[in-house]
Coordinates of C-alpha atoms in Angstrom, one line a residue:
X1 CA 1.9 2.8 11.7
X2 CA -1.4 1.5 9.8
X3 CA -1.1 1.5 6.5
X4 CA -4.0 1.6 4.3
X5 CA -4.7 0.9 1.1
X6 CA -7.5 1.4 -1.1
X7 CA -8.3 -1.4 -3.9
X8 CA -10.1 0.4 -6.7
X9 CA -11.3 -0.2 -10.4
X10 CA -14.3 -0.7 -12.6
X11 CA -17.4 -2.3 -11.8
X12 CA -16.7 -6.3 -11.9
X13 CA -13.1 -6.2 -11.9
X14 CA -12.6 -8.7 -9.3
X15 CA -12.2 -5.8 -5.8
X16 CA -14.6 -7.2 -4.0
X17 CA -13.6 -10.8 -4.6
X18 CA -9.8 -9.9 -3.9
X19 CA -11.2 -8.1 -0.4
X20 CA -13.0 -11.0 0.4
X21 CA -9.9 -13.7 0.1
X22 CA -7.5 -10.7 1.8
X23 CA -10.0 -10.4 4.2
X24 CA -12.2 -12.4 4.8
X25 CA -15.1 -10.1 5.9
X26 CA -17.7 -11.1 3.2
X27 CA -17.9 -8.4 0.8
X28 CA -21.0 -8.9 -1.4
X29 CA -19.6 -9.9 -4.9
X30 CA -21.8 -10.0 -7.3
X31 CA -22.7 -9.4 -11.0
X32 CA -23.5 -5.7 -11.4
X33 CA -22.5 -2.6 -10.8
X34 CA -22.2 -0.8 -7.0
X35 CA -22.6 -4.1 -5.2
X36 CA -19.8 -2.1 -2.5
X37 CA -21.9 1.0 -1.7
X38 CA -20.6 1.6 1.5
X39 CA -16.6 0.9 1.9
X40 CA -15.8 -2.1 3.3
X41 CA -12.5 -2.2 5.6
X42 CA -10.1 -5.1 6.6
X43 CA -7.3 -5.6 8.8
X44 CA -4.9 -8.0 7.2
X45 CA -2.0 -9.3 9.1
X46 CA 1.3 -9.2 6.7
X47 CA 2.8 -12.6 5.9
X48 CA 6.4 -12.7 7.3
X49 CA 8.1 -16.0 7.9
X50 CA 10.7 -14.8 10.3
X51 CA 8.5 -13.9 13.0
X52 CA 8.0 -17.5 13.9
X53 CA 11.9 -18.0 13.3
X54 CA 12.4 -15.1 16.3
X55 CA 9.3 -16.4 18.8
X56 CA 10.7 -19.9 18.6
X57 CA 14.3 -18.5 19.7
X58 CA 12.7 -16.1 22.0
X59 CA 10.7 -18.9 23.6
X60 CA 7.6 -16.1 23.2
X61 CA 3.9 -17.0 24.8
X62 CA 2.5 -15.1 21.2
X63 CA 2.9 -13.5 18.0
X64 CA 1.5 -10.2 16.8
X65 CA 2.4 -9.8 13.1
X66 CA 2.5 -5.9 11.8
X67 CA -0.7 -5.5 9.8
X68 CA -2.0 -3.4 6.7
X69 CA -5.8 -1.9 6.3
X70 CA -7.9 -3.0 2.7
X71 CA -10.6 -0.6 1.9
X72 CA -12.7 -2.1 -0.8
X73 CA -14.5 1.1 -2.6
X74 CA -16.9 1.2 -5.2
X75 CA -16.4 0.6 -8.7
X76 CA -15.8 3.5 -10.9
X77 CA -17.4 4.6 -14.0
X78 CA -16.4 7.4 -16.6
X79 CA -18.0 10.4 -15.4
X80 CA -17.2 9.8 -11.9
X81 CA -15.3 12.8 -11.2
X82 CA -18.5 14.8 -12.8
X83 CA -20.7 12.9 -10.3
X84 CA -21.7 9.9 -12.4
X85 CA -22.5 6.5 -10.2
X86 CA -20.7 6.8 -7.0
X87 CA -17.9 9.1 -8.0
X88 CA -18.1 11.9 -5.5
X89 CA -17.7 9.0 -2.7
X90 CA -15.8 7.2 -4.4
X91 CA -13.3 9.8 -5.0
X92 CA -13.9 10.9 -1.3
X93 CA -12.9 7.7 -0.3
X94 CA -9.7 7.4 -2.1
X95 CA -8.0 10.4 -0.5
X96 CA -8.1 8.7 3.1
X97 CA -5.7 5.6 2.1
X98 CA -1.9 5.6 1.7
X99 CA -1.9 3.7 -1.6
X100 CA -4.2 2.5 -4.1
X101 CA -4.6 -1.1 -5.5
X102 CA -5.8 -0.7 -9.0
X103 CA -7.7 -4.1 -9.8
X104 CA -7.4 -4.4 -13.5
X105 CA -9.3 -6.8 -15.3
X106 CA -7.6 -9.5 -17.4
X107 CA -10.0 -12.4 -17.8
X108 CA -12.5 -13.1 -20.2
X109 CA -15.7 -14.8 -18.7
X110 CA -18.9 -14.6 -20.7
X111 CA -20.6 -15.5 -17.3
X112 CA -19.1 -11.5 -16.0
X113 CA -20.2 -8.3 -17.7
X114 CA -17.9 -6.2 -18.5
X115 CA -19.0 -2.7 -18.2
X116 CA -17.9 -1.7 -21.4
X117 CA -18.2 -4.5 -23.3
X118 CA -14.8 -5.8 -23.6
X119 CA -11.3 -6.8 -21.8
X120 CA -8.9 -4.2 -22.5
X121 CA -6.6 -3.6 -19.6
X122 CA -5.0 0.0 -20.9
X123 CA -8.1 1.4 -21.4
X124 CA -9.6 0.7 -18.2
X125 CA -6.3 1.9 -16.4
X126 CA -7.3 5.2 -18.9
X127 CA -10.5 5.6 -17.6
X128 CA -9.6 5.7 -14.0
X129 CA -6.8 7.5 -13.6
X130 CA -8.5 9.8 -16.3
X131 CA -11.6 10.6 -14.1
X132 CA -8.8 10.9 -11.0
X133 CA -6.8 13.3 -13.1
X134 CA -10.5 15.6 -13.6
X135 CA -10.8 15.5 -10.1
X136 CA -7.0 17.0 -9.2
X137 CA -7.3 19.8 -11.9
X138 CA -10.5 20.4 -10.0
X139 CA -8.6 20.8 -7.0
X140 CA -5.8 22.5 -8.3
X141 CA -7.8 25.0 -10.2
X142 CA -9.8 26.1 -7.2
X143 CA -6.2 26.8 -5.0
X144 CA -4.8 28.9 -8.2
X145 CA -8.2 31.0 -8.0
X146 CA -7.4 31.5 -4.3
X147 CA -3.6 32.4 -4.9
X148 CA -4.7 35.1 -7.8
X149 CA -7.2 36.7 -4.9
X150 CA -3.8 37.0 -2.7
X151 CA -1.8 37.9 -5.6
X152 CA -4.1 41.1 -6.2
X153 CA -3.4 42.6 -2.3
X154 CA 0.0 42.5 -2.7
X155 CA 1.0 39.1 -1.4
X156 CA 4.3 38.3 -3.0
X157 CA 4.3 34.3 -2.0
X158 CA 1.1 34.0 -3.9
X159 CA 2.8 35.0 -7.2
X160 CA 5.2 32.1 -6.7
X161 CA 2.6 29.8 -5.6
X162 CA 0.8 30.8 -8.8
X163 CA 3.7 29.5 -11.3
X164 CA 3.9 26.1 -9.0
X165 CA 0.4 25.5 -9.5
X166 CA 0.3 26.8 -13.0
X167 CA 3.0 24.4 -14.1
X168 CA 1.6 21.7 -12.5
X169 CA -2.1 22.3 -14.0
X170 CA -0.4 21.9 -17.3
X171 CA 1.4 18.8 -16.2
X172 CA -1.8 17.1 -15.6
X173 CA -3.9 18.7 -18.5
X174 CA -1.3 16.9 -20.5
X175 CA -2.3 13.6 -19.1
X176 CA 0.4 13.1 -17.0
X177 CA -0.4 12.1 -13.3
X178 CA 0.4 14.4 -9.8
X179 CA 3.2 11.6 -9.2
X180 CA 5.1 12.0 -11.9
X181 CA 5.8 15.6 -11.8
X182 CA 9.1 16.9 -10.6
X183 CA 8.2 18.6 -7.0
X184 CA 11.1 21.1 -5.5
X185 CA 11.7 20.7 -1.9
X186 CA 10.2 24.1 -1.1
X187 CA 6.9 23.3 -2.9
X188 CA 6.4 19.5 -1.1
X189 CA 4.5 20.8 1.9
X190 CA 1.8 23.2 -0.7
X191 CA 1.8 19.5 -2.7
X192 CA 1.3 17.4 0.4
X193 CA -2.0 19.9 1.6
X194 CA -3.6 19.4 -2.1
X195 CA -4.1 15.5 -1.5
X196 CA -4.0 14.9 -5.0
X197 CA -5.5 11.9 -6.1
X198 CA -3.2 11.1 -8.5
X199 CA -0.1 11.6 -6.3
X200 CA -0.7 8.4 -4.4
X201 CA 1.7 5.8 -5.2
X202 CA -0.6 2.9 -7.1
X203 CA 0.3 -0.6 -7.1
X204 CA -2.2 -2.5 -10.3
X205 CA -3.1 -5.9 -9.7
X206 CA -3.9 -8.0 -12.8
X207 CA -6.8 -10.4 -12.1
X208 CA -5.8 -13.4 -14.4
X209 CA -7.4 -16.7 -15.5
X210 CA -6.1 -19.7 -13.7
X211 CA -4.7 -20.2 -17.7
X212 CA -3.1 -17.4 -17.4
X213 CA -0.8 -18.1 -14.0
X214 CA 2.0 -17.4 -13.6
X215 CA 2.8 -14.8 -15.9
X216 CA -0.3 -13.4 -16.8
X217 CA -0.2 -13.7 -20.5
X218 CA 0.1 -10.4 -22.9
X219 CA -2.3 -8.3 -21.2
X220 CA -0.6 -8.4 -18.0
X221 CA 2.8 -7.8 -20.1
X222 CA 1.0 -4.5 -21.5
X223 CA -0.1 -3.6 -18.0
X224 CA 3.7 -4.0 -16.9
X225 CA 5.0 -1.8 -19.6
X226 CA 2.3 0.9 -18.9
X227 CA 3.8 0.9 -15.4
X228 CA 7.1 1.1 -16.1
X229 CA 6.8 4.4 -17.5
X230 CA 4.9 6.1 -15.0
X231 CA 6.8 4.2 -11.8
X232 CA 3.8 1.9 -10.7
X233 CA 4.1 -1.7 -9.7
X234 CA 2.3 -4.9 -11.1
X235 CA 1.7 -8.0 -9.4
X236 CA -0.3 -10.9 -10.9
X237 CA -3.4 -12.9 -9.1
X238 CA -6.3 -14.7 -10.0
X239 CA -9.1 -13.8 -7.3
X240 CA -11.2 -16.9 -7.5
X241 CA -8.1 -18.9 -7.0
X242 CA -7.2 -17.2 -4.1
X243 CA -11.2 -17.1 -2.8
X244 CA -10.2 -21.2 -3.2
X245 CA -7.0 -21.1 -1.4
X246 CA -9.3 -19.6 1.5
X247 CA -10.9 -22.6 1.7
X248 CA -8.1 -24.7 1.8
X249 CA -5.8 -26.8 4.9
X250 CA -2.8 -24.7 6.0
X251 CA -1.1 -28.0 4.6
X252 CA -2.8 -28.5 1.7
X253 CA -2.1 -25.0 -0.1
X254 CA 2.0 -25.5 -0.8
X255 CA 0.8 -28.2 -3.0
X256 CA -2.2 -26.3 -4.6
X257 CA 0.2 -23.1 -5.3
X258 CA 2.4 -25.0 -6.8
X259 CA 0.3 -27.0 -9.1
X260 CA -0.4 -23.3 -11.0
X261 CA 3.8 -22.8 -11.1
X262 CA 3.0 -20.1 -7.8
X263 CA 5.8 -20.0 -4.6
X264 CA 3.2 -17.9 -2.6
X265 CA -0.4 -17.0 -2.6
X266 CA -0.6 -14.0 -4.8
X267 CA -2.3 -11.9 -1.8
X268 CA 1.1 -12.3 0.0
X269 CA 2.6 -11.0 -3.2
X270 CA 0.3 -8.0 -3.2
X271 CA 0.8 -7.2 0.6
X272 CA 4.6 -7.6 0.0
X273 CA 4.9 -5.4 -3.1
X274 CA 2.1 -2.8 -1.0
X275 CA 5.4 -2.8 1.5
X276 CA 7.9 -1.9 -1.2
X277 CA 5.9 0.8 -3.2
X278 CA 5.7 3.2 -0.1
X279 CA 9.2 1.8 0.9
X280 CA 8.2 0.6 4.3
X281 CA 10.3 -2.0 6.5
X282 CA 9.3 -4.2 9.4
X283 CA 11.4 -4.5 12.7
X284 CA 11.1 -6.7 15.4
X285 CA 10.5 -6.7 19.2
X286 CA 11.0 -10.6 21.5
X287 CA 10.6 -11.5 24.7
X288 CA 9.0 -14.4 26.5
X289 CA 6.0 -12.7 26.5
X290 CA 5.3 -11.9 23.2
X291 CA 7.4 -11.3 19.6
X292 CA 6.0 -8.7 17.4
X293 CA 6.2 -7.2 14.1
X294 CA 6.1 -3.6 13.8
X295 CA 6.0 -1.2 10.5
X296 CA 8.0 2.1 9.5
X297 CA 9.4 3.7 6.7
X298 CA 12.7 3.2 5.6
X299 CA 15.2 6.0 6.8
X300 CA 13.3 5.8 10.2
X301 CA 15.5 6.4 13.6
X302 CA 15.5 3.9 16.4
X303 CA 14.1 6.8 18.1
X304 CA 10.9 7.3 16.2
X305 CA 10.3 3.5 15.8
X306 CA 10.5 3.5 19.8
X307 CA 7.6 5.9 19.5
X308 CA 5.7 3.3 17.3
X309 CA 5.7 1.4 20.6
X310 CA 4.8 3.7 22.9
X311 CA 5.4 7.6 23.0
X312 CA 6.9 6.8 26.2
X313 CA 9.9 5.2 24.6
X314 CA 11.1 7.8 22.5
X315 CA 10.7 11.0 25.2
X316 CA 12.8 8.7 27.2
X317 CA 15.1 7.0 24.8
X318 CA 18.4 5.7 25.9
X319 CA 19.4 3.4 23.5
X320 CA 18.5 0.5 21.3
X321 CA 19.9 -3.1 21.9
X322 CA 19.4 -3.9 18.1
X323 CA 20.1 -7.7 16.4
X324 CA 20.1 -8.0 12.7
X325 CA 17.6 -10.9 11.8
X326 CA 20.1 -13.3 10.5
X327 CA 22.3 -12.7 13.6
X328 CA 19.5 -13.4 15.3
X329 CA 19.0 -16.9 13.6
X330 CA 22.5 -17.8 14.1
X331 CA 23.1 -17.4 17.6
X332 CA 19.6 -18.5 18.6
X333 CA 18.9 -16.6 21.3
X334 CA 19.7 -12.7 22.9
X335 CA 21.6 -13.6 25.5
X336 CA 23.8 -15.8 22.9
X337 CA 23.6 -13.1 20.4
X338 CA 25.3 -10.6 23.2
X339 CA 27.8 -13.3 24.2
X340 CA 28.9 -13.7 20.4
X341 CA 29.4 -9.5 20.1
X342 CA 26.5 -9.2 17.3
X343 CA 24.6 -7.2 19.5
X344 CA 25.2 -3.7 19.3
X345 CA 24.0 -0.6 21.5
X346 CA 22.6 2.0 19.0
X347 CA 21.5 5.7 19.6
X348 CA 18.4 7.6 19.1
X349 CA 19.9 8.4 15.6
X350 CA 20.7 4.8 14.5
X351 CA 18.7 4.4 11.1
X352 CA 16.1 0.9 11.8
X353 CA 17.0 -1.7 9.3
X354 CA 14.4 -4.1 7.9
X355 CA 14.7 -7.0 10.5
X356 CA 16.4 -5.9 13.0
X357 CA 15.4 -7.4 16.7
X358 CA 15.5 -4.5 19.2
X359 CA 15.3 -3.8 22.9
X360 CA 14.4 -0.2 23.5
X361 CA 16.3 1.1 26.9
X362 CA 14.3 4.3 28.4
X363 CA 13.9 6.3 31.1
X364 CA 9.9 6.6 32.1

């Protein structure tokens, strides 16, 4: 599955600077407004250590590591959801990705206008998710018009569909985002079809000073508290460190990282905590041909993550030959990992567990 996620914000924020070191592509950065008019996309493969630890046991010819999509949109302004700037695209824009990385500014710079005027992290996560928020009522007001129509020639559903939507209106007049309101079972298909903008799980990413590694400093430490109480996630980078690290030797960055009290690059941090927010696992497929990484979401069946493969695999599913990772890494090969019993024959039902090796049996 291809996950995408959108990285959004103000103008000169740090997006197109964080696309460019995820990336690579060479995003325009520069020191005004709209310098991303058009969205810029980019196929990031997703660190993970233990597919070389499985290719070097499966003696494999390559590696294909899973990979996530980085949609770099245009900086947002107040007034967007009324048209102002780019806001009709840019809100466009935002409903095509999974997830949205919200760059929040947390650097001072004299060098870097700020857009309005100063650093204040909270009220640039405001603005945003305000102008979002404008955008869903928008959309939520035009479906309650259409279930009062229905409601008028007798349709009994529509009454119902009018309290949902009614309640929810509220919710979000009251400030409160799509996400955090309390959707019954019944009501998660209508919720789904809305594509609320504000229902998409955010992840904010606090663009630091190099002073400011590890932690951040207090603005990241408001940042984390905003999140807490509305469910989001935080992870902490500095963009023109990691523009740096771009530049670097493979063997030269341990060193560099560790010099600013940093284990990993903070874009492996973000891809990583992208991967928890929308609870997605990777699994595992080797061979002497090739070992590959492959994305689901947690709670997937072997059955459907043979389909991720090919559609072929799970019309003809048999079963799945599955090795947890670290049984795996101890036997040191398949064949050993049958001969010591820690490979087991699952059916179509068998949940996928995050590292798992699996051989998919199938009839064509």
């Amino acid at each position: 599955m291809a996950l995408a996620c959108g990285i959004v914000g103000l103008p000169n924020v740090g997006k197109s600077t964080l696309f460019n070191a995820l990336s690579d592509a060479g995003a325009e950065a520069a020191n005004y407004p709209f310098c991303t008019i058009n969205p810029n996309r980019g196929i990031v493969p997703v660190p993970d250590r233990r597919l070389q630890e499985i290719a070097i046991r499966a003696n494999s010819a390559s590696i294909t590591p899973t990979a996530v999509e980085f949609v770099d949109i245009a900086g947002l302004v107040k007034g967007a959801s009324q048209g102002e700037g780019l806001g009709n695209q840019f809100l466009a824009q935002i409903r095509e990705v999974d997830a949205i990385v919200h760059v929040v500014r947390c650097f001072d710079d004299p060098d870097v206008t700020h857009v309005s005027g100063t650093i204040d992290p909270l009220r640039d996560i405001e603005i945003v998710t305000t102008e979002l928020l404008i955008k869903d009522l928008q959309t939520a007001e035009r479906r309650l018009e259409k279930a009062e129509k229905l409601s008028k020639t007798g349709d009994k559903g529509a009454r119902e569909v009018i309290g949902f939507l009614r309640a929810l209106s509220e919710h979000m007049n009251a400030g409160l985002t799509a996400r955090s309101f309390d959707v019954a079972e019944k009501w998660e298909p209508l919720m789904r079809g809305l594509m609320l903008l504000t229902a998409k799980p955010v992840l904010y990413a606090a663009n630091v000073s190099e002073a400011d590694l590890p932690g951040g400093g207090p603005s990241v430490d408001t940042i984390r508290t905003h999140a807490d109480e509305e469910g989001a996630e935080v992870v902490v980078f500095c963009a023109d460190l990691e523009m740096q690290m771009v530049e670097l030797r493979e063997e030269d960055r341990a060193d560099f990282l560790r010099s600013f009290g940093l284990d990993e690059p903070g874009l492996d941090r973000l891809i990583h905590q992208a991967y928890h927010l929308l609870d997605l696992i990777t699994f595992f497929t080797a061979g002497p041909k090739e070992t590959r990484a492959w994305t689901v979401k947690r709670g997937t069946t072997a059955a459907k993550a043979a389909g991720q493969i090919h559609t072929d695999f799970e019309r003809g599913f048999i079963r799945a030959e599955t090795i947890s990772y670290s049984d795996y890494l101890s036997s040191g090969s398949e064949a050993a990992a049958r001969e010591h019993g820690v490979l087991r024959s699952e059916g179509r039902e068998y949940l996928v567990q995050d590292g798992d090796v699996i051989l998919f049996r199938f009839n064509v």
